[in-house]
Amino acid sequence: MTLFRLCIAITCILATCAVLVGALWAQYGLGEFPCPLCIIQRMGMMLAALGPAWLLCRAARGPVDAHDFAQCYACSILAALVGGTVSGRQVLIHIAPGDPGYGAPILGLHLYTWAFIVFVVVVAVSAVQMLVLPKRAESHRVGVGARLSVALLGAIIAVNAVAVFVESGFHWFLPDNPTSNRLIDELRGAPPTTDEASNP
Amino acid sequence: MDALIFLLILATLVAMWRGKRRLAGMLFAVALVAVVLLFRHHATDTLPISL
């Protein structure tokens, strides 16, 4: 695996991690509770980042060939298609004139619009990577940076698991418009918040 | 449900890290299908557009 391909994989993971950290910042810094579709888009981004992460894990164990590259980036494309469908649907839900959208816009666009852009970029980058597949197996030493990027992705997934559990409490599904952390409400004995019937 | 899917994704990453290719592939597929099913559960509103 050449250093360039290694750097592309690490960059893909770190870029996705940056977006996911931004989403957590919007959740806890701006006090915006993510709706179910927002959470699903986070899952899509994580699954998309698993493609390059898998490539780094394989490279750490030995040479990787064109089949390895194709398999890992195909996983990213599949996940990005699912995530793009979800974010595209949320964009369409709020596309009607006069609709304020869900949550506050960041840099002029709502988070689900940014998510749609991210998924399109993931598909494009993965497709370009598959266009320039190596002709023979490549090996390169996978350093600390690559391992740290995979570990960072794992940490962000774990944090999201805890965050969504705090938000949903002991319920199977999130409400359409969450307005509080249900687990904390339940532990405090506060009355349950009613689900508002509008679109997320 | 959402937290369980996140844990499933984390388990997929752990399987990849430990070099369990077949298990990682299966977990990835299960997680992807679970995400699609969760989306189907939540996608209940009619879109305000006419195509």
Short mmCIF file of C-alpha atoms in Angstrom, two decimals:
data_model
loop_
_atom_site.label_atom_id
_atom_site.label_comp_id
_atom_site.label_asym_id
_atom_site.label_seq_id
_atom_site.Cartn_x
_atom_site.Cartn_y
_atom_site.Cartn_z
CA MET A 1 0.00 0.00 0.00
CA THR A 2 1.66 3.21 -1.09
CA LEU A 3 1.95 6.12 1.28
CA PHE A 4 -0.44 8.16 -0.90
CA ARG A 5 -3.22 5.56 -0.67
CA LEU A 6 -2.59 5.27 3.05
CA CYS A 7 -2.94 9.04 3.47
CA ILE A 8 -6.18 9.09 1.45
CA ALA A 9 -7.68 6.40 3.71
CA ILE A 10 -6.61 8.24 6.88
CA THR A 11 -7.96 11.53 5.49
CA CYS A 12 -11.33 9.90 4.73
CA ILE A 13 -11.59 8.60 8.30
CA LEU A 14 -10.49 11.88 9.91
CA ALA A 15 -12.84 13.94 7.72
CA THR A 16 -15.77 11.75 8.73
CA CYS A 17 -14.69 11.95 12.38
CA ALA A 18 -14.58 15.76 12.11
CA VAL A 19 -18.16 15.85 10.79
CA LEU A 20 -19.33 13.48 13.55
CA VAL A 21 -17.59 15.58 16.21
CA GLY A 22 -19.33 18.63 14.72
CA ALA A 23 -22.67 16.85 15.08
CA LEU A 24 -21.88 16.08 18.74
CA TRP A 25 -20.91 19.72 19.26
CA ALA A 26 -24.26 20.81 17.78
CA GLN A 27 -25.98 18.36 20.13
CA TYR A 28 -24.25 19.35 23.35
CA GLY A 29 -22.79 22.76 22.52
CA LEU A 30 -25.85 24.25 20.84
CA GLY A 31 -28.36 22.13 22.77
CA GLU A 32 -29.98 20.66 19.65
CA PHE A 33 -31.41 17.18 20.15
CA PRO A 34 -30.81 15.06 17.04
CA CYS A 35 -33.92 13.61 15.43
CA PRO A 36 -34.11 9.93 14.38
CA LEU A 37 -33.11 10.72 10.79
CA CYS A 38 -30.06 12.68 12.04
CA ILE A 39 -29.00 9.65 14.07
CA ILE A 40 -29.43 7.37 11.04
CA GLN A 41 -27.26 9.73 9.00
CA ARG A 42 -24.56 9.48 11.66
CA MET A 43 -24.76 5.69 11.36
CA GLY A 44 -24.38 6.01 7.57
CA MET A 45 -21.27 8.16 7.99
CA MET A 46 -19.74 5.69 10.43
CA LEU A 47 -20.43 2.77 8.10
CA ALA A 48 -18.93 4.77 5.22
CA ALA A 49 -15.80 5.40 7.30
CA LEU A 50 -15.52 1.68 8.05
CA GLY A 51 -14.43 1.13 4.42
CA PRO A 52 -11.08 2.97 4.67
CA ALA A 53 -10.73 1.78 8.28
CA TRP A 54 -10.99 -1.82 7.06
CA LEU A 55 -8.37 -1.07 4.43
CA LEU A 56 -5.97 0.23 7.10
CA CYS A 57 -6.66 -2.81 9.29
CA ARG A 58 -5.88 -5.12 6.37
CA ALA A 59 -2.75 -3.15 5.46
CA ALA A 60 -1.54 -3.47 9.06
CA ARG A 61 -1.61 -7.26 8.67
CA GLY A 62 0.12 -7.55 5.30
CA PRO A 63 0.05 -6.53 1.63
CA VAL A 64 -3.29 -5.38 0.20
CA ASP A 65 -4.32 -6.00 -3.42
CA ALA A 66 -6.93 -4.60 -5.80
CA HIS A 67 -9.58 -6.94 -4.38
CA ASP A 68 -9.05 -5.54 -0.88
CA PHE A 69 -9.29 -1.97 -2.14
CA ALA A 70 -12.43 -2.68 -4.16
CA GLN A 71 -14.13 -4.49 -1.28
CA CYS A 72 -13.43 -1.73 1.26
CA TYR A 73 -14.42 1.19 -0.95
CA ALA A 74 -17.50 -0.70 -2.19
CA CYS A 75 -18.60 -0.88 1.47
CA SER A 76 -18.15 2.89 1.71
CA ILE A 77 -20.23 3.47 -1.43
CA LEU A 78 -23.05 1.22 -0.18
CA ALA A 79 -23.14 2.99 3.18
CA ALA A 80 -23.00 6.42 1.51
CA LEU A 81 -25.92 5.49 -0.75
CA VAL A 82 -28.03 4.54 2.27
CA GLY A 83 -26.97 7.65 4.19
CA GLY A 84 -27.49 9.86 1.14
CA THR A 85 -31.00 8.49 0.73
CA VAL A 86 -31.82 9.37 4.34
CA SER A 87 -30.35 12.87 4.18
CA GLY A 88 -31.90 13.44 0.75
CA ARG A 89 -35.29 12.52 2.15
CA GLN A 90 -34.84 14.93 5.05
CA VAL A 91 -33.87 17.70 2.62
CA LEU A 92 -37.03 16.97 0.62
CA ILE A 93 -39.19 17.01 3.79
CA HIS A 94 -38.10 20.60 4.43
CA ILE A 95 -37.80 21.78 0.84
CA ALA A 96 -41.23 23.45 0.65
CA PRO A 97 -41.10 27.29 0.70
CA GLY A 98 -41.62 28.70 4.19
CA ASP A 99 -40.43 25.56 5.97
CA PRO A 100 -37.83 26.66 8.56
CA GLY A 101 -36.12 23.26 8.51
CA TYR A 102 -35.05 21.18 11.48
CA GLY A 103 -32.52 22.75 13.82
CA ALA A 104 -30.37 25.80 13.31
CA PRO A 105 -28.39 26.15 10.07
CA ILE A 106 -24.60 25.95 10.35
CA LEU A 107 -22.58 27.93 7.78
CA GLY A 108 -25.82 28.60 5.92
CA LEU A 109 -26.95 25.00 5.55
CA HIS A 110 -28.80 22.63 7.83
CA LEU A 111 -26.93 19.61 9.15
CA TYR A 112 -28.84 17.17 6.93
CA THR A 113 -27.86 19.21 3.86
CA TRP A 114 -24.23 19.05 4.92
CA ALA A 115 -24.68 15.32 5.48
CA PHE A 116 -25.99 14.90 1.92
CA ILE A 117 -22.91 16.73 0.59
CA VAL A 118 -20.64 14.51 2.71
CA PHE A 119 -22.26 11.34 1.31
CA VAL A 120 -21.88 12.57 -2.28
CA VAL A 121 -18.20 13.32 -1.61
CA VAL A 122 -17.73 9.85 -0.08
CA VAL A 123 -19.17 8.21 -3.21
CA ALA A 124 -16.98 10.38 -5.46
CA VAL A 125 -13.76 9.75 -3.50
CA SER A 126 -14.45 6.02 -3.28
CA ALA A 127 -15.16 5.83 -7.01
CA VAL A 128 -11.91 7.64 -7.81
CA GLN A 129 -10.02 5.26 -5.51
CA MET A 130 -11.54 2.32 -7.37
CA LEU A 131 -10.51 3.86 -10.69
CA VAL A 132 -6.84 3.75 -9.73
CA LEU A 133 -6.65 0.31 -8.15
CA PRO A 134 -3.14 -1.07 -7.66
CA LYS A 135 -2.07 -3.62 -10.28
CA ARG A 136 -0.33 -5.80 -7.71
CA ALA A 137 -0.37 -6.24 -3.97
CA GLU A 138 1.16 -3.31 -2.10
CA SER A 139 2.56 -3.16 1.38
CA HIS A 140 3.45 -0.19 3.55
CA ARG A 141 4.11 0.15 7.22
CA VAL A 142 0.93 1.28 8.94
CA GLY A 143 2.07 3.80 11.52
CA VAL A 144 0.70 5.25 14.70
CA GLY A 145 -1.31 7.89 12.84
CA ALA A 146 -3.33 5.28 10.96
CA ARG A 147 -3.96 3.28 14.12
CA LEU A 148 -4.97 6.41 16.01
CA SER A 149 -7.43 7.42 13.28
CA VAL A 150 -9.13 4.01 13.50
CA ALA A 151 -9.14 4.24 17.30
CA LEU A 152 -10.64 7.75 17.10
CA LEU A 153 -13.43 6.42 14.88
CA GLY A 154 -14.11 3.67 17.41
CA ALA A 155 -14.20 6.19 20.26
CA ILE A 156 -16.66 8.41 18.39
CA ILE A 157 -18.92 5.42 17.66
CA ALA A 158 -18.87 4.50 21.38
CA VAL A 159 -19.65 8.09 22.43
CA ASN A 160 -22.59 8.18 20.02
CA ALA A 161 -23.91 4.88 21.41
CA VAL A 162 -23.93 6.37 24.90
CA ALA A 163 -25.35 9.72 23.71
CA VAL A 164 -28.26 8.12 21.87
CA PHE A 165 -28.98 5.83 24.82
CA VAL A 166 -29.18 8.88 27.09
CA GLU A 167 -31.48 10.55 24.56
CA SER A 168 -33.81 7.60 24.02
CA GLY A 169 -33.77 6.08 27.52
CA PHE A 170 -35.30 2.64 27.86
CA HIS A 171 -37.36 3.00 24.65
CA TRP A 172 -36.87 1.15 21.39
CA PHE A 173 -37.18 4.24 19.20
CA LEU A 174 -36.51 7.97 19.46
CA PRO A 175 -39.47 10.37 19.24
CA ASP A 176 -39.83 12.31 15.97
CA ASN A 177 -38.95 15.60 17.66
CA PRO A 178 -36.90 14.88 20.77
CA THR A 179 -36.89 17.73 23.27
CA SER A 180 -35.03 16.21 26.20
CA ASN A 181 -32.80 13.36 27.31
CA ARG A 182 -35.34 10.70 28.18
CA LEU A 183 -32.97 8.61 30.28
CA ILE A 184 -32.23 11.56 32.57
CA ASP A 185 -35.97 12.39 32.73
CA GLU A 186 -36.76 8.81 33.66
CA LEU A 187 -34.06 8.66 36.32
CA ARG A 188 -35.31 11.94 37.80
CA GLY A 189 -38.88 10.68 37.72
CA ALA A 190 -40.00 13.56 35.51
CA PRO A 191 -43.20 13.02 33.46
CA PRO A 192 -42.47 11.71 29.94
CA THR A 193 -42.45 14.29 27.16
CA THR A 194 -45.05 13.76 24.47
CA ASP A 195 -43.93 13.13 20.92
CA GLU A 196 -44.79 16.04 18.71
CA ALA A 197 -46.37 14.93 15.49
CA SER A 198 -44.42 17.07 13.06
CA ASN A 199 -41.68 15.97 10.71
CA PRO A 200 -38.13 15.62 12.01
CA MET B 1 -32.58 0.23 19.08
CA ASP B 2 -30.35 3.10 17.91
CA ALA B 3 -27.78 2.43 20.62
CA LEU B 4 -27.74 -1.25 19.69
CA ILE B 5 -26.99 -0.40 16.05
CA PHE B 6 -24.14 1.86 17.16
CA LEU B 7 -22.78 -1.03 19.21
CA LEU B 8 -23.14 -3.28 16.16
CA ILE B 9 -21.10 -0.81 14.11
CA LEU B 10 -18.50 -0.72 16.90
CA ALA B 11 -18.39 -4.52 16.93
CA THR B 12 -17.82 -4.43 13.14
CA LEU B 13 -14.85 -2.10 13.63
CA VAL B 14 -13.43 -4.36 16.36
CA ALA B 15 -13.77 -7.39 14.06
CA MET B 16 -11.95 -5.47 11.31
CA TRP B 17 -9.21 -4.46 13.78
CA ARG B 18 -8.73 -8.08 14.87
CA GLY B 19 -8.51 -9.29 11.27
CA LYS B 20 -11.74 -11.34 11.26
CA ARG B 21 -12.65 -10.70 7.64
CA ARG B 22 -15.70 -12.93 7.31
CA LEU B 23 -17.16 -11.81 10.63
CA ALA B 24 -16.49 -8.14 9.81
CA GLY B 25 -18.21 -8.49 6.44
CA MET B 26 -21.23 -10.16 7.99
CA LEU B 27 -21.51 -7.57 10.78
CA PHE B 28 -21.19 -4.76 8.24
CA ALA B 29 -24.03 -6.25 6.16
CA VAL B 30 -26.23 -6.75 9.23
CA ALA B 31 -25.57 -3.18 10.40
CA LEU B 32 -26.39 -1.77 6.96
CA VAL B 33 -29.66 -3.73 6.79
CA ALA B 34 -30.52 -2.64 10.35
CA VAL B 35 -29.97 1.01 9.37
CA VAL B 36 -32.25 0.58 6.33
CA LEU B 37 -34.96 -1.04 8.49
CA LEU B 38 -34.68 1.73 11.09
CA PHE B 39 -35.03 4.30 8.30
CA ARG B 40 -38.12 2.46 7.02
CA HIS B 41 -39.61 2.63 10.49
CA HIS B 42 -39.10 6.38 10.77
CA ALA B 43 -39.88 7.37 7.16
CA THR B 44 -43.62 7.68 7.63
CA ASP B 45 -44.41 11.26 6.58
CA THR B 46 -45.54 12.21 3.10
CA LEU B 47 -43.09 14.44 1.27
CA PRO B 48 -44.49 17.95 0.58
CA ILE B 49 -43.56 17.79 -3.10
CA SER B 50 -45.33 16.74 -6.25
CA LEU B 51 -43.22 14.99 -8.87
#
